């Protein structure tokens, strides 16, 4: 255990307190000051102060009552005890006042151990630990671990720089995708824990994008031939090019204009295999997206395409195209967004990460370029939680290389 070096002023005050407190014992004064009996005894001897012997229980007079001298001695001893208790309480009060200011100012940055370390020149460590309720052994263990904490802080600073570099490349990245990016290429036996990444991001005010999706629009129309729900909210597939989902979402631009994006997403890898952007929501918008998917895959015959009951998906021209491409139609219930949750989630993510809180793009051209850039990155580089934090294209290459087609 580390030996405490008291200041010369503290030693003089301790000696004076013993000398000027009538009837006080070395043990009582040492306890009140939070120092050892031996330390105070040594200081008294060095100062040439005689150490008083402890008082014994006074012997009563012949009548069984206290003599005046005995009463005076008893009252003096009681007064000494009261003074000592007063000194103790005043010390505790001062410590608690300091603690209140200390923790109130920097509560999230400090610990009780740090408080003791910062105030050990003013108050004895023993008294500080007693007042704020920590064990002295724990405090000294914390002091002895200072070098390890410094090394850990340096390592955290280096990791924070790596995290910031990843986040600067894509400010929408949160803790899961940043952790995956950091661990990519690292030895398998030396992974970085996601909790550590979250802590360092929190300490350095690094945040992924978190915005609530505002609203969506769908214009339902009864189909001439109603389609069954073949997906039933199970947005998974055992292989690529077997099950797709799609939807239309609006892209707000300047001056109140809108573009519209139609999507075709593979449920196996979440890859966007087909899409189309136009300034209208006519049936050819979704037709172009489905044709693009067929070109990307080479063929989508035998697959299922799931959508909502939007009028574009229930149109006769779209049904004819599906028949030509060999695609089976699936539709969820009317007015139930959960039945097409995968497509809805994709649309929300796209607009959240491209607009990043802005109400609209400055122009249709800016919107088209931003969406095209994001889709390209989404398919080839953006790590997806469903894909074990691989990009959709990498996930397909890793899990179904024989079915992987070249991106358009």
CSV table of C-alpha atoms in Angstrom, one decimal:
chain,number,residue,atom,x,y,z
A,1,UNK,CA,0.0,0.0,0.0
A,2,UNK,CA,1.4,3.5,-0.9
A,3,UNK,CA,2.5,5.5,2.1
A,4,UNK,CA,0.8,8.9,2.5
A,5,UNK,CA,3.1,12.0,2.6
A,6,UNK,CA,1.4,14.6,4.8
A,7,UNK,CA,2.3,18.3,4.4
A,8,UNK,CA,4.3,20.0,7.1
A,9,UNK,CA,1.3,22.3,7.7
A,10,UNK,CA,-1.0,19.3,8.3
A,11,UNK,CA,1.5,17.8,10.8
A,12,UNK,CA,1.7,21.1,12.7
A,13,UNK,CA,-2.0,21.5,12.9
A,14,UNK,CA,-2.4,17.9,14.1
A,15,UNK,CA,0.1,18.4,16.9
A,16,UNK,CA,-1.6,21.7,17.9
A,17,UNK,CA,-5.0,20.1,18.0
A,18,UNK,CA,-3.7,17.4,20.4
A,19,UNK,CA,-1.8,19.9,22.5
A,20,UNK,CA,-4.8,22.4,22.8
A,21,UNK,CA,-7.5,19.8,23.3
A,22,UNK,CA,-7.7,19.1,27.0
A,23,UNK,CA,-8.2,15.5,27.9
A,24,UNK,CA,-7.8,14.3,24.3
A,25,UNK,CA,-6.0,11.0,23.6
A,26,UNK,CA,-3.7,10.3,20.8
A,27,UNK,CA,-6.1,7.6,19.6
A,28,UNK,CA,-9.1,9.9,19.5
A,29,UNK,CA,-7.3,12.7,17.6
A,30,UNK,CA,-5.8,10.2,15.1
A,31,UNK,CA,-9.2,8.7,14.5
A,32,UNK,CA,-10.8,12.1,13.9
A,33,UNK,CA,-8.1,13.2,11.5
A,34,UNK,CA,-8.1,9.8,9.6
A,35,UNK,CA,-4.4,9.1,10.3
A,36,UNK,CA,-2.6,6.3,12.1
A,37,UNK,CA,-1.9,6.3,15.8
A,38,UNK,CA,1.8,5.8,15.1
A,39,UNK,CA,2.1,8.8,12.8
A,40,UNK,CA,0.6,11.2,15.3
A,41,UNK,CA,2.7,9.8,18.1
A,42,UNK,CA,5.9,10.3,16.0
A,43,UNK,CA,4.8,13.9,15.2
A,44,UNK,CA,4.2,14.7,18.8
A,45,UNK,CA,7.6,13.3,19.9
A,46,UNK,CA,9.4,15.3,17.1
A,47,UNK,CA,7.6,18.4,18.3
A,48,UNK,CA,8.5,17.8,22.0
A,49,UNK,CA,4.9,17.5,23.1
A,50,UNK,CA,4.3,15.2,26.0
A,51,UNK,CA,1.9,12.4,25.4
A,52,UNK,CA,-0.8,12.3,28.1
A,53,UNK,CA,-1.8,9.0,29.6
A,54,UNK,CA,-5.4,8.0,29.1
A,55,UNK,CA,-7.7,9.0,32.0
A,56,UNK,CA,-9.0,6.1,34.1
A,57,UNK,CA,-12.5,5.9,35.5
A,58,UNK,CA,-12.7,8.4,38.4
A,59,UNK,CA,-13.2,6.9,41.8
A,60,UNK,CA,-16.3,8.3,43.5
A,61,UNK,CA,-16.1,9.9,46.9
A,62,UNK,CA,-17.0,8.3,50.2
A,63,UNK,CA,-20.7,9.1,49.8
A,64,UNK,CA,-20.9,7.5,46.4
A,65,UNK,CA,-21.2,10.9,44.7
A,66,UNK,CA,-18.8,12.8,42.4
A,67,UNK,CA,-16.5,15.2,44.0
A,68,UNK,CA,-16.3,18.7,42.4
A,69,UNK,CA,-12.9,17.8,41.0
A,70,UNK,CA,-14.3,14.6,39.5
A,71,UNK,CA,-17.3,16.4,38.0
A,72,UNK,CA,-15.0,19.0,36.4
A,73,UNK,CA,-12.8,16.2,34.9
A,74,UNK,CA,-15.8,14.4,33.5
A,75,UNK,CA,-17.2,17.6,31.9
A,76,UNK,CA,-13.9,18.4,30.4
A,77,UNK,CA,-13.6,15.0,28.9
A,78,UNK,CA,-17.1,15.3,27.5
A,79,UNK,CA,-16.3,18.7,26.1
A,80,UNK,CA,-13.2,17.3,24.5
A,81,UNK,CA,-15.3,14.6,22.9
A,82,UNK,CA,-17.8,17.1,21.6
A,83,UNK,CA,-15.0,19.3,20.1
A,84,UNK,CA,-13.5,16.3,18.5
A,85,UNK,CA,-16.9,15.2,17.1
A,86,UNK,CA,-17.4,18.8,15.8
A,87,UNK,CA,-14.1,18.7,14.0
A,88,UNK,CA,-14.9,15.4,12.5
A,89,UNK,CA,-18.3,16.6,11.2
A,90,UNK,CA,-16.9,19.8,9.9
A,91,UNK,CA,-14.3,17.9,7.9
A,92,UNK,CA,-16.9,15.6,6.5
A,93,UNK,CA,-19.1,18.6,5.6
A,94,UNK,CA,-16.2,20.2,3.7
A,95,UNK,CA,-15.4,17.0,1.9
A,96,UNK,CA,-19.1,16.5,0.9
A,97,UNK,CA,-19.3,20.1,-0.3
A,98,UNK,CA,-16.3,19.6,-2.5
A,99,UNK,CA,-17.7,16.3,-3.8
A,100,UNK,CA,-21.0,18.0,-4.7
A,101,UNK,CA,-19.3,20.6,-6.7
A,102,UNK,CA,-16.9,18.1,-8.2
A,103,UNK,CA,-19.4,15.6,-9.4
A,104,UNK,CA,-21.9,18.2,-10.3
A,105,UNK,CA,-19.5,19.8,-12.7
A,106,UNK,CA,-18.0,16.7,-14.4
A,107,UNK,CA,-20.1,13.8,-13.4
A,108,UNK,CA,-19.7,11.9,-16.6
A,109,UNK,CA,-15.9,12.3,-16.7
A,110,UNK,CA,-14.7,11.4,-13.2
A,111,UNK,CA,-14.9,8.6,-10.7
A,112,UNK,CA,-14.8,8.6,-6.9
A,113,UNK,CA,-11.2,7.4,-7.1
A,114,UNK,CA,-10.3,10.5,-9.1
A,115,UNK,CA,-12.0,12.7,-6.5
A,116,UNK,CA,-9.9,11.2,-3.8
A,117,UNK,CA,-6.7,11.6,-5.8
A,118,UNK,CA,-7.5,15.3,-6.6
A,119,UNK,CA,-8.2,16.1,-2.9
A,120,UNK,CA,-5.6,14.0,-1.2
A,121,UNK,CA,-3.4,17.0,-0.6
A,122,UNK,CA,-6.2,18.8,1.4
A,123,UNK,CA,-7.7,15.9,3.3
A,124,UNK,CA,-6.4,12.5,4.5
A,125,UNK,CA,-7.1,9.7,2.1
A,126,UNK,CA,-8.6,7.6,4.9
A,127,UNK,CA,-11.2,10.3,5.7
A,128,UNK,CA,-12.0,10.9,2.0
A,129,UNK,CA,-12.6,7.2,1.4
A,130,UNK,CA,-14.8,7.0,4.5
A,131,UNK,CA,-17.0,10.0,3.5
A,132,UNK,CA,-17.6,9.0,-0.1
A,133,UNK,CA,-17.9,5.3,0.8
A,134,UNK,CA,-15.0,3.5,-1.0
A,135,UNK,CA,-12.4,1.1,0.2
A,136,UNK,CA,-8.9,2.5,0.6
A,137,UNK,CA,-7.5,-0.8,-0.8
A,138,UNK,CA,-9.6,-0.3,-4.0
A,139,UNK,CA,-8.4,3.3,-4.2
A,140,UNK,CA,-4.7,2.4,-4.0
A,141,UNK,CA,-5.2,-0.4,-6.5
A,142,UNK,CA,-6.7,2.2,-8.8
A,143,UNK,CA,-3.6,4.4,-8.2
A,144,UNK,CA,-1.3,1.5,-9.0
A,145,UNK,CA,-3.1,0.8,-12.3
A,146,UNK,CA,-2.5,4.3,-13.7
A,147,UNK,CA,0.0,3.1,-16.3
A,148,UNK,CA,-2.5,0.5,-17.6
A,149,UNK,CA,-5.2,3.1,-17.8
A,150,UNK,CA,-2.9,5.4,-19.7
A,151,UNK,CA,-2.1,2.6,-22.2
A,152,UNK,CA,-5.8,1.8,-22.6
A,153,UNK,CA,-6.6,5.5,-23.2
A,154,UNK,CA,-3.9,5.7,-25.9
A,155,UNK,CA,-5.3,2.6,-27.5
A,156,UNK,CA,-8.8,4.1,-27.4
A,157,UNK,CA,-7.5,7.3,-29.0
A,158,UNK,CA,-6.0,5.3,-31.9
A,159,UNK,CA,-9.3,3.3,-32.3
A,160,UNK,CA,-11.3,6.6,-32.2
A,161,UNK,CA,-9.2,7.8,-35.1
A,162,UNK,CA,-10.0,4.7,-37.1
A,163,UNK,CA,-13.7,4.9,-36.3
A,164,UNK,CA,-13.7,8.6,-37.4
A,165,UNK,CA,-12.0,7.7,-40.7
A,166,UNK,CA,-14.7,5.0,-41.4
A,167,UNK,CA,-17.5,7.4,-40.3
A,168,UNK,CA,-16.1,10.2,-42.5
A,169,UNK,CA,-16.4,8.0,-45.6
A,170,UNK,CA,-20.1,7.4,-44.8
A,171,UNK,CA,-21.6,9.5,-42.0
A,172,UNK,CA,-24.7,7.3,-42.0
A,173,UNK,CA,-22.7,4.4,-40.5
A,174,UNK,CA,-23.6,3.4,-37.0
A,175,UNK,CA,-21.9,1.1,-34.5
A,176,UNK,CA,-22.7,-2.3,-36.2
A,177,UNK,CA,-21.4,-1.4,-39.7
A,178,UNK,CA,-18.4,0.5,-38.3
A,179,UNK,CA,-17.5,-2.6,-36.2
A,180,UNK,CA,-17.8,-4.8,-39.2
A,181,UNK,CA,-15.6,-2.4,-41.2
A,182,UNK,CA,-12.9,-2.3,-38.5
A,183,UNK,CA,-12.8,-6.1,-38.1
A,184,UNK,CA,-12.6,-6.6,-41.9
A,185,UNK,CA,-8.9,-7.7,-42.5
A,186,UNK,CA,-8.1,-8.0,-38.8
A,187,UNK,CA,-6.9,-11.3,-37.4
A,188,UNK,CA,-9.8,-13.5,-36.4
A,189,UNK,CA,-8.5,-13.9,-32.9
A,190,UNK,CA,-8.2,-10.1,-32.3
A,191,UNK,CA,-11.6,-8.8,-33.1
A,192,UNK,CA,-12.8,-5.4,-31.9
A,193,UNK,CA,-15.8,-5.7,-29.6
A,194,UNK,CA,-18.9,-3.8,-30.7
A,195,UNK,CA,-19.5,-2.6,-27.2
A,196,UNK,CA,-16.1,-0.9,-27.2
A,197,UNK,CA,-16.8,0.7,-30.5
A,198,UNK,CA,-20.1,2.0,-29.1
A,199,UNK,CA,-18.4,3.4,-26.0
A,200,UNK,CA,-15.7,5.2,-28.0
A,201,UNK,CA,-18.3,6.6,-30.4
A,202,UNK,CA,-20.3,7.9,-27.5
A,203,UNK,CA,-17.3,9.4,-25.8
A,204,UNK,CA,-16.2,11.1,-29.0
A,205,UNK,CA,-19.7,12.2,-30.2
A,206,UNK,CA,-19.6,10.1,-33.3
A,207,UNK,CA,-23.1,9.0,-34.3
A,208,UNK,CA,-24.7,7.2,-37.2
A,209,UNK,CA,-27.7,8.8,-38.9
A,210,UNK,CA,-31.0,8.4,-37.0
A,211,UNK,CA,-34.1,9.9,-38.5
A,212,UNK,CA,-37.7,8.8,-38.5
A,213,UNK,CA,-39.3,8.0,-41.7
A,214,UNK,CA,-41.9,10.6,-42.4
A,215,UNK,CA,-44.6,9.1,-44.6
A,216,UNK,CA,-45.3,7.0,-47.7
A,217,UNK,CA,-48.0,7.1,-50.4
A,218,UNK,CA,-49.7,4.2,-52.2
A,219,UNK,CA,-52.6,4.4,-54.6
A,220,UNK,CA,-54.4,1.0,-54.3
A,221,UNK,CA,-56.6,-0.3,-57.1
A,222,UNK,CA,-58.4,-3.6,-57.2
A,223,UNK,CA,-56.7,-6.1,-59.6
A,224,UNK,CA,-58.7,-7.7,-62.4
A,225,UNK,CA,-57.3,-11.0,-61.1
A,226,UNK,CA,-56.5,-10.9,-57.4
A,227,UNK,CA,-53.1,-12.3,-56.5
A,228,UNK,CA,-52.4,-14.4,-53.5
A,229,UNK,CA,-49.9,-13.5,-50.8
A,230,UNK,CA,-47.1,-16.1,-51.5
A,231,UNK,CA,-44.6,-14.4,-49.1
A,232,UNK,CA,-46.7,-13.9,-46.0
A,233,UNK,CA,-44.1,-11.6,-44.4
A,234,UNK,CA,-41.3,-14.1,-44.8
A,235,UNK,CA,-38.8,-11.9,-46.6
A,236,UNK,CA,-36.1,-14.6,-47.0
A,237,UNK,CA,-35.0,-16.9,-49.7
A,238,UNK,CA,-32.7,-19.9,-49.9
A,239,UNK,CA,-31.1,-18.8,-53.2
A,240,UNK,CA,-30.8,-15.7,-55.3
A,241,UNK,CA,-33.3,-15.0,-58.1
A,242,UNK,CA,-36.2,-16.8,-56.5
A,243,UNK,CA,-38.1,-14.2,-54.5
A,244,UNK,CA,-38.3,-10.4,-55.2
A,245,UNK,CA,-40.1,-7.5,-53.6
A,246,UNK,CA,-40.8,-4.1,-55.0
A,247,UNK,CA,-42.4,-0.8,-54.3
A,248,UNK,CA,-42.6,2.8,-55.5
A,249,UNK,CA,-41.3,5.7,-53.4
A,250,UNK,CA,-41.2,9.5,-54.1
A,251,UNK,CA,-38.1,11.6,-54.3
A,252,UNK,CA,-38.8,15.2,-53.2
A,253,UNK,CA,-37.0,17.8,-55.3
A,254,UNK,CA,-36.8,21.6,-55.3
A,255,UNK,CA,-39.8,23.8,-56.2
A,256,UNK,CA,-42.2,21.2,-55.2
A,257,UNK,CA,-41.3,18.7,-57.9
A,258,UNK,CA,-41.0,14.9,-57.4
A,259,UNK,CA,-39.2,12.0,-59.0
A,260,UNK,CA,-40.4,8.4,-58.4
A,261,UNK,CA,-38.3,5.3,-57.8
A,262,UNK,CA,-39.5,1.8,-58.5
A,263,UNK,CA,-37.5,-1.1,-57.0
A,264,UNK,CA,-37.0,-4.8,-57.4
A,265,UNK,CA,-35.1,-6.3,-54.4
A,266,UNK,CA,-33.8,-9.9,-54.1
A,267,UNK,CA,-34.9,-11.3,-50.7
A,268,UNK,CA,-31.9,-13.6,-50.6
A,269,UNK,CA,-29.2,-10.9,-50.4
A,270,UNK,CA,-31.3,-7.6,-50.2
A,271,UNK,CA,-29.6,-6.7,-53.5
A,272,UNK,CA,-31.4,-4.1,-55.6
A,273,UNK,CA,-31.3,-5.9,-59.0
A,274,UNK,CA,-33.6,-3.6,-60.9
A,275,UNK,CA,-34.8,0.0,-60.5
A,276,UNK,CA,-36.2,2.8,-62.5
A,277,UNK,CA,-36.5,6.6,-61.9
A,278,UNK,CA,-39.0,8.9,-63.6
A,279,UNK,CA,-41.0,12.0,-63.1
A,280,UNK,CA,-44.3,10.0,-63.2
A,281,UNK,CA,-45.9,7.0,-61.6
A,282,UNK,CA,-47.4,5.4,-64.7
A,283,UNK,CA,-47.2,1.6,-65.2
A,284,UNK,CA,-44.1,1.8,-67.4
A,285,UNK,CA,-42.2,2.9,-64.2
A,286,UNK,CA,-42.6,-0.5,-62.6
A,287,UNK,CA,-42.3,-2.3,-65.9
A,288,UNK,CA,-38.9,-0.7,-66.5
A,289,UNK,CA,-37.7,-1.8,-63.1
A,290,UNK,CA,-38.7,-5.4,-63.7
A,291,UNK,CA,-37.1,-5.4,-67.1
A,292,UNK,CA,-33.9,-4.0,-65.5
A,293,UNK,CA,-34.0,-6.9,-63.0
A,294,UNK,CA,-34.3,-9.4,-65.8
A,295,UNK,CA,-31.3,-7.9,-67.6
A,296,UNK,CA,-29.2,-8.0,-64.5
A,297,UNK,CA,-30.0,-11.6,-63.8
A,298,UNK,CA,-30.1,-12.7,-67.3
A,299,UNK,CA,-33.5,-14.3,-66.6
A,300,UNK,CA,-36.0,-14.1,-63.7
A,301,UNK,CA,-38.3,-16.8,-65.0
A,302,UNK,CA,-39.7,-18.9,-62.2
A,303,UNK,CA,-39.3,-16.3,-59.5
A,304,UNK,CA,-41.9,-14.6,-57.3
A,305,UNK,CA,-42.4,-10.8,-57.4
A,306,UNK,CA,-44.2,-9.4,-54.3
A,307,UNK,CA,-45.7,-5.9,-54.1
A,308,UNK,CA,-48.5,-4.0,-52.6
A,309,UNK,CA,-51.8,-3.3,-54.3
A,310,UNK,CA,-50.7,-0.1,-56.1
A,311,UNK,CA,-52.5,0.6,-59.3
A,312,UNK,CA,-49.3,0.1,-61.3
A,313,UNK,CA,-48.8,-3.4,-60.0
A,314,UNK,CA,-52.4,-4.4,-60.7
A,315,UNK,CA,-52.5,-3.0,-64.3
A,316,UNK,CA,-53.0,-5.4,-67.2
A,317,UNK,CA,-49.8,-4.2,-69.0
A,318,UNK,CA,-47.7,-5.2,-65.9
A,319,UNK,CA,-49.5,-8.5,-65.7
A,320,UNK,CA,-48.7,-9.2,-69.3
A,321,UNK,CA,-45.0,-8.3,-68.8
A,322,UNK,CA,-44.8,-10.7,-65.8
A,323,UNK,CA,-46.2,-13.5,-67.9
A,324,UNK,CA,-43.7,-12.8,-70.7
A,325,UNK,CA,-40.8,-12.8,-68.1
A,326,UNK,CA,-42.2,-15.9,-66.4
A,327,UNK,CA,-42.7,-14.2,-63.0
A,328,UNK,CA,-45.4,-15.1,-60.5
A,329,UNK,CA,-47.2,-12.2,-58.8
A,330,UNK,CA,-47.7,-12.0,-55.0
A,331,UNK,CA,-49.5,-9.3,-53.2
A,332,UNK,CA,-50.0,-8.5,-49.5
A,333,UNK,CA,-53.2,-7.2,-48.0
A,334,UNK,CA,-54.6,-3.8,-48.9
A,335,UNK,CA,-53.4,-1.0,-46.7
A,336,UNK,CA,-51.0,-3.2,-44.7
A,337,UNK,CA,-47.4,-1.9,-45.0
A,338,UNK,CA,-46.0,-4.8,-42.9
A,339,UNK,CA,-46.9,-7.1,-45.8
A,340,UNK,CA,-44.3,-5.4,-47.9
A,341,UNK,CA,-41.9,-4.4,-45.0
A,342,UNK,CA,-38.7,-5.2,-46.8
A,343,UNK,CA,-39.3,-2.8,-49.7
A,344,UNK,CA,-40.7,-0.2,-47.3
A,345,UNK,CA,-37.5,-0.5,-45.2
A,346,UNK,CA,-35.3,-0.2,-48.2
A,347,UNK,CA,-37.0,3.0,-49.3
A,348,UNK,CA,-36.8,4.5,-45.8
A,349,UNK,CA,-33.1,3.7,-45.6
A,350,UNK,CA,-32.3,5.2,-49.0
A,351,UNK,CA,-34.0,8.5,-48.3
A,352,UNK,CA,-32.6,8.7,-44.7
A,353,UNK,CA,-29.0,8.1,-45.8
A,354,UNK,CA,-29.1,10.3,-49.0
A,355,UNK,CA,-31.2,13.2,-47.7
A,356,UNK,CA,-29.7,13.0,-44.1
A,357,UNK,CA,-32.5,15.1,-42.7
A,358,UNK,CA,-32.9,17.6,-45.5
A,359,UNK,CA,-36.5,18.0,-46.7
A,360,UNK,CA,-35.6,17.6,-50.4
A,361,UNK,CA,-32.9,17.7,-53.1
A,362,UNK,CA,-32.2,20.9,-54.8
A,363,UNK,CA,-33.2,19.6,-58.2
A,364,UNK,CA,-34.4,16.5,-60.0
A,365,UNK,CA,-30.9,16.0,-61.5
A,366,UNK,CA,-29.3,16.2,-58.0
A,367,UNK,CA,-31.8,13.7,-56.7
A,368,UNK,CA,-31.2,11.2,-59.6
A,369,UNK,CA,-27.4,11.4,-59.2
A,370,UNK,CA,-27.5,11.0,-55.4
A,371,UNK,CA,-29.8,8.0,-55.6
A,372,UNK,CA,-27.8,6.4,-58.4
A,373,UNK,CA,-24.6,6.9,-56.4
A,374,UNK,CA,-26.1,5.5,-53.2
A,375,UNK,CA,-27.6,2.4,-55.0
A,376,UNK,CA,-24.3,1.6,-56.5
A,377,UNK,CA,-22.6,1.8,-53.2
A,378,UNK,CA,-25.5,-0.1,-51.5
A,379,UNK,CA,-25.1,-3.1,-53.8
A,380,UNK,CA,-21.3,-3.3,-53.8
A,381,UNK,CA,-19.9,-1.7,-50.6
A,382,UNK,CA,-22.5,-0.8,-48.0
A,383,UNK,CA,-22.4,-3.5,-45.2
A,384,UNK,CA,-25.9,-4.9,-44.5
A,385,UNK,CA,-26.8,-6.4,-41.2
A,386,UNK,CA,-28.9,-9.1,-42.8
A,387,UNK,CA,-25.9,-10.1,-44.9
A,388,UNK,CA,-23.7,-10.7,-41.9
A,389,UNK,CA,-22.3,-7.2,-42.5
A,390,UNK,CA,-21.2,-7.9,-46.0
A,391,UNK,CA,-22.5,-6.0,-49.0
A,392,UNK,CA,-25.3,-7.7,-50.9
A,393,UNK,CA,-23.0,-8.4,-53.9
A,394,UNK,CA,-20.3,-9.9,-51.6
A,395,UNK,CA,-22.9,-11.9,-49.8
A,396,UNK,CA,-24.1,-13.4,-53.0
A,397,UNK,CA,-20.6,-14.2,-54.1
A,398,UNK,CA,-19.8,-15.9,-50.7
A,399,UNK,CA,-23.0,-17.9,-50.4
A,400,UNK,CA,-24.2,-18.6,-53.9
A,401,UNK,CA,-21.3,-18.0,-56.3
A,402,UNK,CA,-22.8,-20.1,-59.1
A,403,UNK,CA,-25.9,-18.0,-59.1
A,404,UNK,CA,-24.1,-14.7,-59.0
A,405,UNK,CA,-24.6,-12.6,-62.1
A,406,UNK,CA,-22.6,-9.5,-63.1
A,407,UNK,CA,-24.2,-6.2,-62.0
A,408,UNK,CA,-25.5,-4.1,-64.7
